[in-house]
Coordinates of C-alpha atoms in Angstrom, one line a residue:
X1 CA 20.2 -4.3 5.9
X2 CA 20.5 -7.0 8.5
X3 CA 23.4 -9.3 9.6
X4 CA 23.1 -12.9 8.8
X5 CA 24.5 -15.8 10.9
X6 CA 24.7 -18.1 7.9
X7 CA 28.0 -18.9 6.2
X8 CA 28.2 -17.6 2.7
X9 CA 29.4 -20.3 0.2
X10 CA 29.7 -18.3 -3.0
X11 CA 32.8 -16.8 -4.4
X12 CA 32.2 -13.7 -6.5
X13 CA 34.5 -12.1 -9.0
X14 CA 33.4 -8.8 -10.6
X15 CA 35.0 -7.4 -13.7
X16 CA 33.9 -4.2 -15.4
X17 CA 34.7 -3.7 -19.0
X18 CA 33.3 -1.5 -21.8
X19 CA 29.9 -0.1 -20.9
X20 CA 29.3 -2.6 -18.1
X21 CA 30.1 -6.3 -18.2
X22 CA 30.0 -7.7 -14.6
X23 CA 31.3 -11.3 -14.2
X24 CA 30.0 -13.3 -11.2
X25 CA 31.1 -16.9 -10.7
X26 CA 29.7 -19.2 -8.1
X27 CA 30.8 -22.5 -6.7
X28 CA 27.1 -23.4 -6.3
X29 CA 25.2 -24.6 -9.3
X30 CA 28.2 -25.1 -11.6
X31 CA 28.8 -28.5 -13.2
X32 CA 31.4 -30.6 -11.5
X33 CA 32.8 -32.2 -14.7
X34 CA 34.2 -30.9 -17.9
X35 CA 31.2 -31.3 -20.2
X36 CA 29.9 -28.8 -22.7
X37 CA 27.2 -26.8 -21.1
X38 CA 23.8 -27.1 -22.7
X39 CA 21.8 -23.8 -22.6
X40 CA 18.1 -23.3 -22.3
X41 CA 16.7 -19.8 -23.0
X42 CA 13.7 -18.4 -21.1
X43 CA 12.4 -14.9 -20.5
X44 CA 12.7 -13.3 -17.1
X45 CA 9.7 -11.3 -18.1
X46 CA 9.4 -7.9 -19.6
X47 CA 11.1 -5.6 -17.1
X48 CA 10.4 -2.1 -18.4
X49 CA 13.0 -2.4 -21.1
X50 CA 16.0 -2.2 -18.7
X51 CA 19.3 -0.8 -20.0
X52 CA 22.7 -2.4 -19.9
X53 CA 24.1 -0.2 -17.1
X54 CA 21.0 -0.6 -15.0
X55 CA 20.8 -4.3 -14.3
X56 CA 22.5 -7.2 -12.4
X57 CA 22.0 -10.9 -12.2
X58 CA 23.4 -12.9 -9.3
X59 CA 23.5 -16.6 -8.3
X60 CA 23.7 -16.8 -4.5
X61 CA 24.9 -19.7 -2.4
X62 CA 21.5 -21.3 -2.3
X63 CA 21.4 -21.7 -6.0
X64 CA 18.8 -19.0 -6.4
X65 CA 19.0 -16.3 -9.0
X66 CA 18.3 -12.6 -8.3
X67 CA 17.5 -10.3 -11.2
X68 CA 17.6 -6.6 -10.2
X69 CA 17.1 -3.5 -12.5
X70 CA 16.3 0.2 -12.5
X71 CA 12.9 1.2 -13.8
X72 CA 11.3 4.6 -13.8
X73 CA 11.6 5.9 -10.3
X74 CA 12.3 2.4 -8.8
X75 CA 14.8 -0.4 -8.3
X76 CA 13.0 -3.7 -8.7
X77 CA 14.1 -7.3 -8.1
X78 CA 12.7 -10.7 -8.7
X79 CA 13.9 -14.1 -7.4
X80 CA 14.0 -17.4 -9.1
X81 CA 14.0 -21.1 -8.2
X82 CA 16.8 -23.4 -9.5
X83 CA 14.2 -24.6 -12.1
X84 CA 13.9 -21.1 -13.6
X85 CA 10.6 -20.0 -12.3
X86 CA 10.5 -16.3 -11.4
X87 CA 8.7 -14.5 -8.6
X88 CA 6.7 -11.3 -9.2
X89 CA 8.9 -8.1 -9.1
X90 CA 9.3 -6.5 -5.7
X91 CA 10.3 -2.9 -5.2
X92 CA 13.6 -2.6 -3.4
X93 CA 13.8 1.2 -3.4
X94 CA 12.1 4.3 -4.7
X95 CA 14.3 6.7 -6.6
X96 CA 13.5 10.4 -7.0
X97 CA 16.0 11.2 -9.7
X98 CA 18.3 9.0 -11.8
X99 CA 20.0 5.8 -10.6
X100 CA 22.6 3.4 -11.8
X101 CA 22.7 -0.1 -10.3
X102 CA 26.4 -1.1 -10.3
X103 CA 26.9 -4.0 -8.0
X104 CA 25.6 -7.2 -6.4
X105 CA 27.2 -9.8 -4.1
X106 CA 25.6 -12.8 -2.5
X107 CA 26.0 -15.7 -0.1
X108 CA 23.8 -18.3 1.4
X109 CA 20.4 -16.8 0.9
X110 CA 21.5 -13.2 1.2
X111 CA 22.0 -10.7 -1.6
X112 CA 23.5 -7.2 -1.4
X113 CA 22.7 -4.6 -4.0
X114 CA 24.4 -1.2 -4.3
X115 CA 23.6 1.7 -6.5
X116 CA 24.3 5.4 -7.2
X117 CA 21.4 7.7 -7.3
X118 CA 21.0 11.5 -7.9
X119 CA 19.8 13.5 -4.9
X120 CA 19.1 17.2 -5.2
X121 CA 22.2 18.6 -6.8
X122 CA 24.6 15.8 -5.8
X123 CA 24.7 12.0 -5.7
X124 CA 24.6 9.3 -3.1
X125 CA 25.7 5.6 -2.8
X126 CA 23.0 3.4 -1.3
X127 CA 22.4 -0.3 -0.7
X128 CA 19.8 -2.9 0.3
X129 CA 20.0 -6.5 1.1
X130 CA 17.7 -9.6 0.8
X131 CA 17.7 -12.1 3.7
X132 CA 14.3 -13.6 3.5
X133 CA 12.8 -10.3 2.4
X134 CA 14.2 -6.9 1.2
X135 CA 15.3 -4.6 4.0
X136 CA 15.1 -0.8 3.9
X137 CA 17.7 1.0 1.8
X138 CA 20.6 2.6 3.7
X139 CA 23.3 5.1 2.8
X140 CA 26.8 4.0 2.1
X141 CA 28.0 7.5 1.0
X142 CA 25.3 10.1 1.8
X143 CA 27.0 12.8 -0.4
X144 CA 29.2 11.5 -3.2
X145 CA 30.0 15.0 -4.3
X146 CA 29.5 14.2 -7.9
X147 CA 27.4 16.0 -10.5
X148 CA 26.1 12.9 -12.2
X149 CA 25.6 9.2 -11.3
X150 CA 28.0 8.2 -14.1
X151 CA 30.9 10.0 -12.3
X152 CA 30.8 7.7 -9.3
X153 CA 32.8 4.5 -9.4
X154 CA 31.5 1.7 -7.2
X155 CA 32.5 -2.0 -6.8
X156 CA 31.6 -4.7 -4.2
X157 CA 33.2 -7.9 -3.0
X158 CA 32.9 -10.3 -0.1
X159 CA 35.8 -10.7 2.4
X160 CA 34.9 -13.9 4.2
X161 CA 31.3 -13.3 5.1
X162 CA 31.6 -9.5 5.2
X163 CA 30.3 -7.3 2.3
X164 CA 32.8 -4.6 1.3
X165 CA 32.3 -1.6 -1.0
X166 CA 34.9 0.7 -2.6
X167 CA 33.6 4.0 -3.9
X168 CA 35.3 6.6 -6.2
X169 CA 33.5 9.9 -5.5
X170 CA 33.9 13.5 -6.4
X171 CA 33.7 15.2 -9.8
X172 CA 35.8 14.7 -12.9
X173 CA 34.9 18.3 -14.1
X174 CA 34.4 20.4 -10.9
X175 CA 37.7 21.1 -9.1
X176 CA 35.8 22.2 -6.0
X177 CA 34.8 18.5 -5.6
X178 CA 38.1 16.6 -5.7
X179 CA 38.1 12.9 -6.4
X180 CA 38.4 10.5 -3.4
X181 CA 38.6 6.8 -2.9
X182 CA 36.9 5.3 0.2
X183 CA 36.4 1.8 1.5
X184 CA 33.3 0.7 3.5
X185 CA 32.7 -2.4 5.5
X186 CA 29.2 -3.6 6.6
X187 CA 29.1 -4.2 10.4
X188 CA 25.6 -5.8 10.5
X189 CA 23.4 -2.8 10.4
X190 CA 25.4 0.1 8.8
X191 CA 28.3 0.7 6.5
X192 CA 31.4 2.0 8.3
X193 CA 33.9 4.1 6.4
X194 CA 37.4 2.9 6.9
X195 CA 40.6 5.0 6.9
X196 CA 41.2 6.0 3.3
X197 CA 43.8 4.2 1.4
X198 CA 47.2 5.9 1.7
X199 CA 49.1 7.8 -1.0
X200 CA 46.1 8.9 -3.1
X201 CA 46.7 11.9 -5.3
X202 CA 44.2 14.7 -6.0
X203 CA 43.2 13.0 -9.3
X204 CA 42.8 9.3 -8.8
X205 CA 41.2 7.1 -11.4
X206 CA 38.3 4.8 -10.6
X207 CA 39.1 2.3 -7.9
X208 CA 38.2 -1.4 -7.9
X209 CA 37.6 -3.9 -5.1
X210 CA 38.6 -7.6 -5.0
X211 CA 39.2 -10.2 -2.4
X212 CA 42.7 -11.6 -1.4
X213 CA 42.3 -14.0 1.5
X214 CA 41.2 -12.2 4.6
X215 CA 42.0 -8.8 3.0
X216 CA 40.1 -6.3 0.8
X217 CA 42.2 -5.4 -2.2
X218 CA 41.8 -2.0 -3.8
X219 CA 43.4 -1.0 -7.1
X220 CA 43.5 2.4 -8.7
X221 CA 45.4 4.6 -11.1
X222 CA 46.5 8.2 -10.6
X223 CA 48.1 11.1 -12.3
X224 CA 50.7 12.6 -12.5
X225 CA 53.0 9.9 -13.5
X226 CA 50.5 7.3 -14.6
X227 CA 50.9 5.0 -11.6
X228 CA 49.0 1.8 -11.1
X229 CA 48.6 1.1 -7.4
X230 CA 47.2 -1.6 -5.1
X231 CA 46.7 -1.6 -1.3
X232 CA 45.1 -4.1 1.1
X233 CA 42.8 -3.5 4.0
X234 CA 42.3 -5.9 6.9
X235 CA 38.6 -5.4 7.8
X236 CA 39.1 -6.8 11.3
X237 CA 41.7 -4.2 12.3
X238 CA 40.9 -1.4 9.8
X239 CA 44.7 -1.4 8.9
X240 CA 46.0 -0.8 5.4
X241 CA 49.1 -2.4 4.0
X242 CA 51.8 -0.3 2.4
X243 CA 50.9 0.7 -1.2
X244 CA 52.5 -1.3 -4.0
X245 CA 53.3 0.5 -7.2
X246 CA 52.5 -2.0 -10.0
X247 CA 53.4 0.2 -12.9
X248 CA 54.3 3.7 -13.9
X249 CA 52.7 3.6 -17.4
X250 CA 49.0 3.8 -16.5
X251 CA 47.5 7.2 -17.1
X252 CA 44.0 7.6 -15.6
X253 CA 42.4 7.4 -19.0
X254 CA 43.8 3.9 -19.5
X255 CA 41.6 0.8 -19.5
X256 CA 40.7 -0.1 -15.9
X257 CA 43.1 -1.9 -13.6
X258 CA 41.3 -5.1 -12.8
X259 CA 41.4 -6.9 -9.5
X260 CA 39.9 -10.4 -9.6
X261 CA 38.7 -12.3 -6.6
X262 CA 40.5 -15.6 -6.2
X263 CA 39.6 -19.3 -6.0
X264 CA 36.7 -21.0 -4.1
X265 CA 38.0 -20.0 -0.7
X266 CA 39.2 -16.5 -1.8
X267 CA 42.8 -17.1 -0.5
X268 CA 44.4 -15.5 -3.5
X269 CA 43.6 -12.9 -6.1
X270 CA 44.9 -11.6 -9.5
X271 CA 45.6 -8.2 -11.0
X272 CA 45.4 -7.5 -14.7
X273 CA 46.4 -4.2 -16.4
X274 CA 47.6 -2.7 -19.7
X275 CA 50.8 -0.6 -19.5
X276 CA 51.0 2.0 -22.3
X277 CA 54.4 2.8 -24.0
X278 CA 54.0 6.3 -25.4
X279 CA 57.2 6.0 -27.4
X280 CA 56.0 3.0 -29.4
X281 CA 52.3 3.6 -29.1
X282 CA 51.6 0.0 -27.9
X283 CA 50.1 -1.4 -24.8
X284 CA 51.6 -4.4 -23.0
X285 CA 49.2 -6.4 -20.9
X286 CA 50.5 -7.6 -17.6
X287 CA 49.3 -9.6 -14.6
X288 CA 50.3 -10.4 -11.0
X289 CA 48.9 -12.8 -8.4
X290 CA 48.2 -11.8 -4.9
X291 CA 48.2 -13.7 -1.6
X292 CA 46.6 -12.0 1.4
X293 CA 48.3 -8.6 1.5
X294 CA 51.3 -9.3 -0.8
X295 CA 51.7 -9.0 -4.6
X296 CA 53.7 -11.6 -6.5
X297 CA 56.0 -11.1 -9.5
X298 CA 54.7 -9.0 -12.5
X299 CA 54.5 -11.0 -15.7
X300 CA 54.1 -9.7 -19.3
X301 CA 51.7 -11.3 -21.8
X302 CA 52.8 -11.5 -25.4
X303 CA 49.3 -10.6 -26.1
X304 CA 48.6 -9.3 -29.5
X305 CA 45.6 -7.5 -28.0
X306 CA 44.3 -4.4 -29.7
X307 CA 45.5 -1.1 -28.0
X308 CA 41.8 -0.2 -27.4
X309 CA 41.0 -3.6 -25.9
X310 CA 39.3 -3.7 -22.5
X311 CA 39.9 -7.3 -21.6
X312 CA 38.0 -9.4 -19.0
X313 CA 39.6 -11.7 -16.5
X314 CA 38.7 -14.6 -14.2
X315 CA 40.6 -16.7 -11.7
X316 CA 40.3 -20.3 -10.7
X317 CA 42.5 -23.0 -9.2
X318 CA 45.8 -21.1 -9.4
X319 CA 45.3 -19.8 -12.9
X320 CA 44.3 -16.3 -14.1
X321 CA 42.4 -16.3 -17.3
X322 CA 42.4 -13.2 -19.6
X323 CA 40.3 -12.7 -22.7
X324 CA 39.9 -9.8 -25.2
X325 CA 39.9 -8.8 -28.9
X326 CA 43.2 -9.1 -30.7
X327 CA 44.6 -6.7 -33.3
X328 CA 42.8 -8.7 -36.1
X329 CA 39.5 -8.7 -34.1
X330 CA 39.6 -12.3 -33.3
X331 CA 39.6 -13.2 -29.6
X332 CA 42.7 -14.2 -27.6
X333 CA 42.5 -16.1 -24.3
X334 CA 45.4 -16.7 -21.9
X335 CA 45.7 -18.8 -18.8
X336 CA 48.7 -18.1 -16.6
X337 CA 49.8 -19.5 -13.3
X338 CA 49.3 -23.2 -12.6
X339 CA 48.7 -23.6 -16.3
X340 CA 50.0 -21.8 -19.4
X341 CA 47.4 -21.4 -22.2
X342 CA 47.5 -19.2 -25.3
X343 CA 44.5 -19.7 -27.5
X344 CA 43.0 -17.8 -30.5
X345 CA 39.3 -18.1 -31.1
X346 CA 37.8 -17.4 -34.5
X347 CA 35.2 -14.8 -33.7
X348 CA 34.3 -13.2 -37.1
X349 CA 32.4 -10.0 -36.7
X350 CA 33.4 -9.6 -33.1
X351 CA 31.9 -6.5 -31.5
X352 CA 34.7 -4.7 -29.6
X353 CA 34.7 -5.1 -25.9
X354 CA 31.5 -7.3 -25.8
X355 CA 33.2 -10.3 -24.1
X356 CA 32.2 -11.9 -20.8
X357 CA 34.3 -14.6 -19.2
X358 CA 33.5 -17.1 -16.4
X359 CA 34.6 -20.5 -15.1
X360 CA 32.7 -23.7 -15.0
X361 CA 32.8 -26.2 -12.1
X362 CA 35.9 -28.0 -13.5
X363 CA 38.0 -24.8 -13.7
X364 CA 37.7 -24.4 -17.5
X365 CA 36.8 -21.0 -19.0
X366 CA 33.5 -20.1 -20.6
X367 CA 33.2 -17.1 -22.9
X368 CA 30.3 -15.2 -24.2
X369 CA 30.5 -12.5 -26.8
X370 CA 28.6 -10.5 -29.4
X371 CA 29.2 -10.5 -33.1
X372 CA 27.5 -9.1 -36.1
X373 CA 27.0 -11.1 -39.3
X374 CA 27.2 -9.4 -42.8
X375 CA 23.5 -8.6 -42.5
X376 CA 24.2 -6.6 -39.3
X377 CA 22.3 -9.1 -37.2
X378 CA 23.7 -9.2 -33.7
X379 CA 24.4 -12.7 -32.4
X380 CA 25.2 -13.7 -28.9
X381 CA 27.6 -16.7 -28.8
X382 CA 29.0 -18.9 -26.1
X383 CA 32.0 -21.2 -26.2
X384 CA 33.7 -23.4 -23.6
X385 CA 37.2 -24.9 -23.5
X386 CA 37.1 -28.6 -23.0
X387 CA 40.2 -30.9 -23.1
X388 CA 42.2 -28.1 -24.8
X389 CA 39.7 -27.3 -27.5
X390 CA 37.1 -24.5 -27.7
X391 CA 33.6 -25.8 -28.5
X392 CA 30.6 -23.7 -29.4
X393 CA 27.8 -24.1 -26.9
X394 CA 25.0 -21.7 -27.9
X395 CA 24.0 -19.1 -30.3
X396 CA 21.2 -16.6 -30.0
X397 CA 20.2 -14.1 -32.7
X398 CA 18.5 -10.8 -32.3
X399 CA 20.7 -9.8 -29.4
X400 CA 21.4 -6.1 -28.6
X401 CA 25.0 -5.0 -29.2
X402 CA 26.7 -4.6 -25.8
X403 CA 23.8 -6.4 -24.1
X404 CA 25.8 -9.0 -22.3
X405 CA 25.0 -7.7 -18.8
X406 CA 26.4 -10.4 -16.6
X407 CA 27.3 -14.0 -16.2
X408 CA 26.5 -16.0 -13.0
X409 CA 27.3 -19.6 -13.8
X410 CA 25.2 -21.2 -14.8
X411 CA 23.2 -18.1 -16.0
X412 CA 23.9 -15.5 -18.7
X413 CA 21.8 -12.4 -18.7
X414 CA 21.5 -10.6 -22.0
X415 CA 19.1 -8.3 -23.9
X416 CA 17.0 -9.0 -27.0
X417 CA 16.9 -5.9 -29.3
X418 CA 13.5 -4.4 -29.6
X419 CA 14.5 -0.9 -30.8
X420 CA 14.0 2.4 -29.1
X421 CA 16.9 4.3 -27.5
X422 CA 19.1 1.2 -27.3
X423 CA 16.9 -0.7 -24.9
X424 CA 15.8 -4.3 -25.0
X425 CA 13.8 -7.0 -23.2
X426 CA 15.7 -9.1 -20.7
X427 CA 16.5 -12.7 -21.7
X428 CA 18.0 -15.3 -19.4
X429 CA 20.0 -18.2 -20.9
X430 CA 20.6 -20.8 -18.3
X431 CA 22.4 -24.1 -18.1
X432 CA 20.3 -27.1 -17.2
X433 CA 22.2 -29.9 -15.5
X434 CA 20.2 -32.8 -17.0
X435 CA 21.1 -35.6 -19.4
X436 CA 20.2 -35.5 -23.0
X437 CA 16.7 -36.8 -23.7
X438 CA 16.3 -40.5 -24.5
X439 CA 15.0 -41.5 -27.9
X440 CA 12.6 -44.5 -28.1
X441 CA 12.8 -47.3 -30.6
X442 CA 9.3 -47.7 -32.2
X443 CA 9.7 -51.0 -34.0
X444 CA 12.0 -53.3 -35.9
X445 CA 10.8 -54.2 -39.4
X446 CA 12.0 -57.2 -41.4
X447 CA 12.0 -57.1 -45.2
X448 CA 13.0 -59.6 -47.8
X449 CA 16.7 -60.0 -48.4
X450 CA 16.5 -60.1 -45.5
X451 CA 17.0 -56.7 -43.9
X452 CA 16.1 -55.2 -40.5
X453 CA 15.0 -51.6 -40.3
X454 CA 15.3 -49.8 -36.9
X455 CA 12.8 -46.9 -36.5
X456 CA 12.9 -44.6 -33.5
X457 CA 11.3 -41.4 -32.2
X458 CA 13.2 -38.3 -31.0
X459 CA 13.2 -37.6 -27.3
X460 CA 10.4 -35.3 -26.0
X461 CA 13.1 -32.7 -25.1
X462 CA 15.5 -32.7 -28.0
X463 CA 17.5 -29.7 -26.8
X464 CA 21.2 -30.2 -27.5
X465 CA 20.7 -33.4 -29.6
X466 CA 23.0 -33.4 -32.6
X467 CA 22.6 -37.0 -33.7
X468 CA 22.0 -40.6 -32.7
X469 CA 24.0 -43.8 -32.2
X470 CA 22.4 -47.1 -33.2
X471 CA 23.6 -50.3 -31.6
X472 CA 22.6 -53.8 -32.6
X473 CA 23.0 -57.2 -30.9
X474 CA 23.0 -60.3 -33.2
X475 CA 21.9 -63.4 -31.4
X476 CA 24.1 -63.8 -28.3
X477 CA 26.9 -61.7 -29.6
X478 CA 28.0 -58.5 -27.9
X479 CA 26.4 -55.1 -28.6
X480 CA 28.0 -53.4 -31.6
X481 CA 27.7 -49.8 -32.8
X482 CA 26.3 -50.0 -36.4
X483 CA 25.8 -46.3 -37.2
X484 CA 26.2 -42.7 -36.0
X485 CA 23.6 -40.6 -37.7
X486 CA 22.4 -37.0 -37.8
X487 CA 19.8 -35.2 -35.7
X488 CA 17.1 -35.5 -38.5
X489 CA 17.6 -39.3 -39.0
X490 CA 14.9 -41.6 -37.7
X491 CA 15.7 -45.0 -39.4
X492 CA 18.6 -47.3 -40.0
X493 CA 18.6 -50.5 -42.1
X494 CA 21.1 -53.4 -41.9
X495 CA 21.5 -56.6 -43.8
X496 CA 20.5 -59.6 -41.7
X497 CA 20.7 -63.4 -41.7
X498 CA 17.8 -65.8 -41.8
X499 CA 16.4 -67.2 -38.6
X500 CA 18.4 -64.8 -36.3
X501 CA 17.2 -62.6 -33.5
X502 CA 18.3 -59.0 -33.6
X503 CA 18.0 -56.5 -30.8
X504 CA 18.4 -52.8 -31.2
X505 CA 18.8 -49.7 -29.0
X506 CA 19.4 -46.0 -29.8
X507 CA 21.0 -43.2 -27.8
X508 CA 21.0 -39.4 -28.5
X509 CA 24.4 -37.6 -28.7
X510 CA 25.4 -34.0 -28.5
X511 CA 28.3 -31.8 -27.4
X512 CA 30.4 -34.8 -26.5
X513 CA 27.7 -36.4 -24.3
X514 CA 25.5 -39.5 -24.9
X515 CA 22.1 -40.0 -23.4
X516 CA 21.1 -43.3 -21.7
X517 CA 20.2 -46.0 -24.1
X518 CA 16.6 -46.5 -25.2
X519 CA 14.5 -49.6 -24.3
X520 CA 15.5 -52.6 -26.4
X521 CA 13.3 -53.9 -29.2
X522 CA 13.8 -57.3 -30.7
X523 CA 12.8 -59.1 -33.9
X524 CA 13.6 -62.5 -35.3
X525 CA 14.0 -63.0 -39.0
X526 CA 12.2 -65.9 -40.7
X527 CA 14.1 -69.1 -41.3
X528 CA 14.9 -69.7 -44.9
X529 CA 12.4 -72.2 -46.4
X530 CA 13.9 -75.6 -47.0
X531 CA 14.6 -76.5 -50.7
X532 CA 12.1 -79.3 -51.6
X533 CA 14.6 -80.6 -54.2
X534 CA 17.0 -81.6 -51.4
X535 CA 14.5 -84.0 -49.7

């Protein structure tokens, strides 16, 4: 891994929920206005039937996507262009045993991958980076003291232009290998282990990393007592802040305590967790905002979330967004901070804990989730909040349950079910920031009466088109909208006057947008013949 002198421009938030749903948001490539995203699906190519826990997709600061996955004995990666073309797969590392790819961060042209791999009778945490080409893998934790790759917790974040890793190592079952939490900072050539966070018990839960200004935030839970804790590391001085106890009702088995990287400059962060009341058997979801190395007031959500929910969270422009399944298996979405939002989305057939959440360029939330229809067909759905309303943006059938791997605006990586041990082919659904296609008026036809019929042809790329608007100009009058028609309509007829020129133009509409107008066609109706009896 090599140091890079380029300034990273991407802000990355990672949220782990359920099996693995990693959320990555980027300032680059996102739309700048609040318009419904139009999605185009294309295959990233068959990639040895990768599994959900074994893959990452990342949009770096140069607008290039990186897809990485674990195949048999290898970690592979391929890069894309902003237009969606993919390079041939490149081997990043050779793996002797099992491996689990669990993180990716990126900046301007540089990508950092981290994974856990089995090694003899233990495990190791390793990483590799791309900065024009892939460097040799290096150790982060040479001996993670765990009996399997699934026992190791690992998360990454960027503090300024410095990659940081937080690892939870040791064994959950073997008392001779006690659990530990360690923080690691990349110094340009190697990962340096920092002083361990203070006040860690002998049985901490999995830790999570996030960015709060110039500080690395680390959250974790620990028994006895069920404490939820957070501490902040200054990478420049290797000094930890005092530990803050967020809650005392968070046993290690609770859903994860989420730390969410802040806004575009990473000056703030957010914490989300669910406190369990053993007396009532209910879980109360709470959040707090952070600024540098301090934690703000703790606020409760009147959530209605199911006790078993593992919500996802995102953060943008002073508002933390939280989404998850409610007790009636719909979806609840909250925005707290600069704005207060409490929405319920109708998500019939919602598959528990299959939700991913991201933010578009205007600071509005975008959700993706899996649902199953009565015929048990799994459907991937996307919705976006625009002007206070949720609008469906995409629907893909044949998805694999739990197969929303990651979201990197404007890309959603998911898996198409193909059977066989819960595996699937990789499919990338990507936003294309182009206007709707423009229809073309073929001709205007005059018939007796008289009437004028406008006939048009659909645009060559009709993706996202839900209908057409027809405008007509009579003589020297202003343009007037005469009809709004469906996507399958291709003609419109209006009553006309004799001896009058009519001009017509057509535009495509879809998802609150309108295409540019077509070229104008004109026709003049015949003058009415004079009545010979009036000579």
